[in-house]
XYZ file of C-alpha atoms in Angstrom:
472
model
C 114.655 -3.943 64.572
C 115.127 -1.154 61.992
C 112.925 -2.098 59.043
C 113.177 0.745 56.540
C 114.976 4.047 56.144
C 113.543 6.687 53.815
C 115.368 9.911 52.982
C 113.041 12.799 52.182
C 115.904 15.195 51.449
C 116.741 18.299 53.405
C 118.103 16.340 56.388
C 114.709 14.656 56.898
C 114.882 10.925 57.637
C 111.902 8.618 58.133
C 112.598 5.405 60.031
C 110.044 2.615 59.815
C 110.418 0.797 63.133
C 108.582 -2.297 64.356
C 105.914 -0.274 66.158
C 105.633 2.814 63.980
C 107.365 5.666 62.200
C 110.082 7.885 63.628
C 111.018 11.108 61.846
C 114.573 12.299 62.420
C 116.095 15.626 61.359
C 119.883 15.539 61.033
C 122.632 16.104 58.512
C 124.713 13.101 57.486
C 127.436 13.612 60.099
C 124.949 13.886 62.950
C 122.785 11.044 61.615
C 125.731 8.651 61.547
C 126.497 9.479 65.190
C 123.202 8.119 66.556
C 123.576 4.942 68.572
C 121.139 2.033 68.267
C 119.780 2.735 71.742
C 117.949 5.871 70.540
C 116.029 3.775 67.996
C 115.230 1.145 70.626
C 113.801 3.875 72.836
C 111.739 5.277 69.959
C 110.346 1.810 69.276
C 109.313 1.538 72.932
C 107.695 4.988 72.842
C 105.758 4.083 69.708
C 104.052 1.286 71.642
C 102.056 3.922 73.536
C 98.576 3.591 71.972
C 97.253 5.909 69.255
C 100.424 7.909 68.695
C 99.962 10.416 65.861
C 103.561 11.513 65.331
C 107.039 11.113 66.780
C 110.362 12.689 65.874
C 113.906 13.367 67.017
C 115.724 16.644 66.562
C 119.475 16.403 65.792
C 120.479 16.909 69.449
C 118.588 13.765 70.514
C 120.333 11.522 73.009
C 119.407 8.792 75.481
C 117.332 9.850 78.481
C 115.150 8.144 81.081
C 112.258 6.421 79.317
C 112.524 8.729 76.309
C 115.313 10.446 74.437
C 115.945 14.108 75.103
C 115.171 15.736 71.758
C 111.769 14.059 71.296
C 108.541 15.481 69.911
C 105.572 13.135 70.359
C 101.935 13.914 69.587
C 98.580 12.454 70.565
C 95.015 13.612 69.931
C 93.387 15.317 72.919
C 90.280 13.244 72.198
C 91.649 9.742 72.718
C 95.392 10.072 73.277
C 97.869 9.677 76.105
C 100.070 11.872 78.245
C 103.521 10.664 79.252
C 105.583 12.251 82.050
C 108.548 10.406 80.519
C 108.148 12.487 77.335
C 107.935 15.722 79.338
C 111.081 15.210 81.372
C 111.982 15.512 85.017
C 112.641 19.275 84.945
C 109.154 20.347 83.904
C 109.138 23.708 82.154
C 112.905 23.934 81.819
C 113.688 26.558 79.236
C 115.556 29.601 77.990
C 115.385 33.352 78.395
C 117.353 36.162 76.731
C 117.613 39.821 77.706
C 119.237 42.397 75.452
C 121.215 45.475 76.540
C 122.444 48.708 74.976
C 126.031 47.598 75.670
C 128.568 46.619 73.018
C 131.156 43.880 73.330
C 133.898 46.472 73.755
C 132.130 47.812 76.879
C 132.829 44.562 78.737
C 136.012 43.413 77.001
C 137.979 44.341 80.135
C 138.161 41.198 82.276
C 137.843 43.249 85.468
C 134.447 44.503 84.326
C 133.303 40.970 83.541
C 134.562 39.753 86.913
C 132.601 42.548 88.567
C 129.497 41.448 86.681
C 129.964 37.820 87.750
C 130.385 38.863 91.394
C 127.303 41.088 91.238
C 125.180 38.385 89.601
C 126.187 35.877 92.299
C 125.120 38.472 94.877
C 121.593 38.681 93.464
C 121.120 35.159 92.065
C 121.936 32.238 94.389
C 124.073 29.719 92.512
C 124.723 27.362 95.434
C 122.199 24.526 95.462
C 121.785 24.911 99.233
C 121.283 28.693 99.230
C 117.803 30.222 99.113
C 116.771 33.477 97.483
C 115.591 36.440 99.564
C 112.197 37.005 97.980
C 110.233 36.366 101.168
C 107.427 38.657 100.003
C 106.561 36.408 97.043
C 103.710 33.961 97.670
C 104.799 30.711 96.021
C 101.215 29.459 95.937
C 100.177 32.553 93.983
C 103.034 31.919 91.531
C 102.195 28.256 90.882
C 98.550 29.205 90.400
C 98.955 32.316 88.258
C 102.491 32.331 86.854
C 103.931 35.791 86.196
C 100.567 37.304 87.141
C 101.147 35.993 90.659
C 104.288 38.087 91.211
C 104.156 41.367 93.178
C 104.230 44.437 90.909
C 107.616 45.523 92.306
C 109.237 42.548 90.531
C 107.750 43.395 87.121
C 109.826 46.313 85.747
C 107.385 46.964 82.897
C 104.667 45.361 80.801
C 107.219 43.980 78.354
C 108.341 41.469 81.000
C 104.850 39.948 80.725
C 104.320 40.144 76.964
C 107.634 38.934 75.517
C 107.260 35.378 76.785
C 105.962 32.178 75.230
C 103.253 32.082 77.904
C 103.002 34.209 81.052
C 100.668 31.853 82.904
C 99.036 28.460 82.493
C 95.427 28.030 83.567
C 94.356 24.800 85.293
C 92.165 23.437 88.079
C 93.869 24.580 91.291
C 92.092 21.939 93.388
C 94.618 19.397 92.103
C 97.277 21.133 94.197
C 95.736 19.494 97.271
C 97.179 16.191 96.064
C 100.758 17.383 96.498
C 102.557 16.449 99.722
C 103.236 19.361 102.122
C 106.988 19.021 101.558
C 106.508 20.307 97.983
C 105.791 23.804 99.249
C 108.474 23.522 101.925
C 111.210 22.802 99.395
C 109.949 25.326 96.823
C 110.048 28.274 99.231
C 113.281 30.104 98.712
C 113.992 28.546 95.299
C 112.254 31.163 93.199
C 114.988 33.113 91.438
C 117.668 30.453 91.956
C 119.702 28.898 89.168
C 120.098 25.240 90.086
C 123.024 23.040 89.115
C 123.850 20.675 86.247
C 123.555 22.296 82.829
C 121.715 25.405 84.065
C 123.538 28.677 83.548
C 123.572 32.439 83.118
C 125.792 33.485 80.228
C 126.935 36.938 79.111
C 127.303 36.920 75.333
C 127.723 39.204 72.341
C 125.910 38.891 69.024
C 127.045 38.243 65.475
C 124.053 39.088 63.272
C 123.327 36.950 60.211
C 123.300 39.525 57.408
C 120.510 37.666 55.617
C 118.267 38.359 58.612
C 119.622 41.788 59.585
C 116.247 43.496 59.083
C 114.498 40.998 61.353
C 117.253 41.354 63.950
C 116.765 45.133 63.890
C 113.017 44.702 64.404
C 113.822 42.623 67.464
C 116.174 45.361 68.736
C 119.353 43.366 68.057
C 122.621 44.680 66.586
C 126.088 43.349 65.781
C 128.370 43.214 68.833
C 125.448 43.715 71.228
C 125.780 42.287 74.748
C 122.935 39.961 75.735
C 122.295 37.662 78.685
C 121.052 34.097 78.203
C 119.460 32.160 81.085
C 118.773 28.427 81.291
C 116.760 27.070 84.231
C 113.505 25.323 85.118
C 110.975 24.531 87.826
C 113.505 23.475 90.486
C 112.128 21.239 93.266
C 108.471 22.014 92.480
C 108.598 20.279 89.113
C 110.953 17.610 90.426
C 108.554 16.672 93.214
C 105.598 16.448 90.823
C 107.602 14.189 88.543
C 108.689 11.846 91.310
C 105.320 11.623 93.066
C 103.153 11.162 89.997
C 105.501 8.852 88.162
C 104.741 6.446 91.013
C 100.996 7.083 90.756
C 100.883 6.448 87.004
C 103.188 3.440 87.283
C 100.842 1.853 89.837
C 97.862 2.597 87.592
C 99.595 0.977 84.618
C 100.119 -2.150 86.702
C 96.441 -2.184 87.641
C 95.429 -1.733 84.001
C 97.738 -4.560 82.945
C 99.754 -2.198 80.746
C 103.472 -2.763 80.332
C 106.368 -1.659 78.152
C 109.814 -3.152 77.481
C 111.219 -0.065 79.241
C 109.879 0.039 82.829
C 110.850 3.714 83.144
C 108.482 4.689 80.312
C 105.153 5.670 81.877
C 101.939 7.044 80.409
C 98.198 7.316 80.967
C 95.139 8.183 78.885
C 94.600 11.945 78.861
C 91.005 11.461 79.985
C 91.920 9.213 82.941
C 92.050 10.514 86.494
C 95.807 9.921 86.532
C 96.288 11.730 83.227
C 94.245 14.744 84.307
C 96.020 14.942 87.654
C 99.440 14.947 86.011
C 98.483 17.521 83.359
C 97.030 19.957 85.897
C 100.003 19.648 88.237
C 102.388 19.928 85.284
C 100.843 23.317 84.470
C 101.584 24.466 88.029
C 105.251 23.568 87.405
C 105.230 25.497 84.114
C 104.014 28.531 86.088
C 106.865 28.085 88.564
C 109.447 27.647 85.795
C 108.595 30.813 83.829
C 108.454 32.765 87.106
C 111.792 31.343 88.213
C 113.531 32.498 85.018
C 111.801 35.863 85.401
C 113.181 36.308 88.919
C 116.665 35.146 87.874
C 116.533 37.804 85.164
C 115.347 40.363 87.721
C 118.449 39.589 89.789
C 120.716 39.789 86.726
C 119.205 43.180 85.881
C 119.974 44.427 89.392
C 123.561 43.191 89.009
C 124.084 44.966 85.660
C 122.618 48.186 87.065
C 124.985 47.932 90.021
C 127.951 47.840 87.648
C 126.722 50.163 84.872
C 124.243 52.437 86.659
C 120.513 52.507 87.363
C 119.659 53.885 83.906
C 120.724 50.686 82.130
C 117.814 49.011 80.343
C 117.598 45.224 79.899
C 114.492 44.469 77.826
C 113.243 40.904 77.484
C 113.855 39.404 74.063
C 111.947 36.184 74.792
C 111.352 33.368 77.270
C 110.423 29.844 76.172
C 110.231 26.243 77.409
C 111.650 23.007 76.053
C 110.223 20.386 78.497
C 106.425 20.179 78.502
C 103.197 18.827 77.005
C 100.797 21.443 75.672
C 97.437 21.448 73.939
C 97.913 22.884 70.449
C 95.686 22.950 67.377
C 97.198 21.193 64.380
C 95.481 19.797 61.307
C 92.136 21.172 62.537
C 92.323 19.051 65.672
C 93.339 19.631 69.308
C 96.595 17.764 69.924
C 98.736 17.180 73.016
C 102.238 17.986 71.807
C 105.014 16.631 74.037
C 108.400 18.297 73.717
C 111.211 16.809 75.784
C 114.347 18.757 74.983
C 112.690 20.329 71.941
C 111.935 23.990 71.215
C 108.834 25.346 69.504
C 109.838 27.648 66.609
C 106.781 29.250 65.025
C 107.047 31.070 61.674
C 105.878 34.634 60.959
C 102.101 34.988 60.983
C 101.357 31.743 62.829
C 98.333 32.117 65.114
C 100.106 30.463 68.074
C 102.718 33.234 68.205
C 102.484 35.536 71.191
C 100.876 38.793 69.923
C 104.055 40.917 70.000
C 105.745 38.429 67.650
C 102.761 37.545 65.461
C 104.138 39.444 62.453
C 107.782 38.328 62.591
C 107.697 34.979 64.344
C 109.284 34.732 67.779
C 112.966 34.294 68.695
C 113.840 30.608 69.163
C 116.607 30.432 71.770
C 119.142 27.610 71.349
C 122.053 27.322 73.801
C 125.372 25.780 72.937
C 127.706 24.176 75.463
C 130.182 26.058 77.684
C 132.699 27.790 75.467
C 130.725 27.411 72.238
C 128.220 29.631 70.470
C 124.514 29.751 71.162
C 121.916 30.785 68.583
C 118.841 32.950 68.132
C 116.669 31.508 65.369
C 113.255 32.002 63.803
C 110.873 29.298 62.650
C 109.972 28.664 59.021
C 106.688 27.571 57.451
C 108.231 24.228 56.519
C 108.465 23.491 60.247
C 104.868 22.335 60.039
C 106.178 18.881 59.073
C 107.709 18.568 62.564
C 104.937 20.334 64.494
C 107.278 23.364 64.552
C 109.814 21.641 66.821
C 113.543 22.267 66.575
C 116.520 21.380 68.771
C 116.922 22.663 72.335
C 120.725 22.786 72.420
C 123.786 20.795 71.436
C 122.727 17.549 73.139
C 125.057 15.410 75.208
C 127.533 13.234 73.331
C 128.669 11.310 76.421
C 127.682 10.828 80.038
C 129.028 12.923 82.900
C 131.144 10.019 84.142
C 132.565 9.282 80.697
C 133.382 12.961 80.211
C 135.374 13.096 83.441
C 137.273 9.981 82.377
C 138.060 11.182 78.850
C 138.551 14.953 79.086
C 141.293 16.751 81.007
C 141.078 20.113 82.751
C 143.768 21.373 80.336
C 141.514 20.575 77.393
C 138.642 22.388 79.103
C 140.883 25.413 79.681
C 141.785 25.504 75.999
C 138.089 25.480 75.092
C 137.544 28.508 77.338
C 140.639 30.270 75.899
C 142.082 30.665 79.389
C 144.898 33.235 79.514
C 143.969 34.976 76.259
C 142.176 38.259 75.552
C 139.163 36.239 74.408
C 139.009 34.213 77.641
C 135.517 33.119 78.654
C 135.349 33.862 82.367
C 133.643 31.372 84.695
C 132.448 31.821 88.271
C 134.047 28.553 89.469
C 137.501 28.686 91.027
C 138.229 25.162 89.817
C 137.141 23.933 86.400
C 137.456 20.386 87.690
C 134.173 20.821 89.585
C 132.278 21.443 86.323
C 134.356 19.294 83.973
C 131.248 17.272 83.074
C 129.813 20.444 81.479
C 132.762 21.067 79.156
C 132.138 21.380 75.386
C 133.623 17.917 74.814
C 130.641 16.438 76.713
C 128.288 17.692 74.012
C 127.697 17.320 70.312
C 129.003 19.999 67.962
C 126.295 22.671 68.209
C 127.239 24.070 64.785
C 126.398 20.705 63.220
C 123.118 20.616 65.154
C 122.169 24.062 63.832
C 123.255 23.065 60.312
C 120.900 20.094 60.565
C 117.960 22.313 61.565
C 118.672 24.934 58.891
C 119.201 22.239 56.252
C 115.838 20.711 57.150
C 114.200 24.149 56.642
C 112.760 24.037 60.173
C 114.272 27.392 61.208
C 116.849 30.006 60.212
C 119.673 31.659 62.143
C 119.103 35.307 63.043
C 122.137 35.723 65.289
C 125.007 33.763 66.771
C 125.674 34.407 70.477
C 129.366 34.271 71.428
C 130.137 33.661 75.124
C 132.158 36.101 77.242
C 131.331 34.952 80.787
C 129.428 32.048 82.310
C 127.813 31.597 85.718
C 127.112 27.986 86.634
C 125.332 26.537 89.644
C 127.317 24.772 92.351
């Protein structure tokens, strides 16, 4: 099926497949690790009519209908929207808050244990436990995003400005098409973590000397304690995905449209089905950014409980990595799908949020449990990939395969259990989260090397883990 492989240099590969071109950004080690299935999936995706561009970031791996790590672009004028190339957790993304604390301030394990206990008090980590924000109107949140939250939950204006987007405008009448159970399940989930690969992680920074001035502008310093959050739209986005996958699938059958992969669904942007999905997707993006905001609000309360009410925890940035968004590229409105891909805009780019227009915004890239995460900044050369970079390490093997191949002892070694550098975890038994161990994922350092080598982005700081809170 693979017809031609061009190397453009700088970790940029161009694969000429049967149904179109796939761009892939990976160093040689990562490139050789890709299985044939990812190219089969790309070939299926390229059968969606009028595709303008498609690529994989180095963390790409097999997903449902489309690989996680995909950027796919269509013109807003005559293109398509694909829920499969958005992902099931609509609006899933990252958030980082900085502190005035240094690593040495939380080196004592008892202090970190106190922080974990306090965070679990304010942020429900059990899938069956609701949050206590009964005074938040979920309908106002899904309609207006952060602007729909009561003022008491917005510590200052910075919590609204240092985000990729604080709210997503759309036609609210489309909400009438959602089943009543959507609201029922969403109530009580705002400010909850969720399970799987979602987490809250307490980290300290190692600043890249080459970008020390930029780090200082962002308020970052060597040894600084930061908090990284990974979560999404919870049941609200999940319900939209399930309900409207069925709707679009039925429409495809009526149109006589098929694909070798039955789980790959799509519709013309201008169609009723396409417009319904896009509008409801924006409601999920509003929920997702508000959910991370409220998780962070709970984390802030926890830190203040341990370190005092004067502790400040400013927002560094909040961004998404599962969505489809209208963006202007090449003097044309495009619908850019990013499924497990992060937008990394360079300094001066007009799409930057105003507070980061001059410097470019922080691009937040998590590692796996026990490994480093990264804070990056986009480069001008990222234009060749519509400014998309990786969203994390990317799974190397399935959850089942991980449990079969990796032992708890190996997981303990990864977390440095019993040493001064031990990474504390909120789970009593590591066996319950064995499928999230570092061995389940690709080597994040190689992923970052691939991105840097492709001149898509640069490393500003490495985030070293000290404690992790995972959902149950």
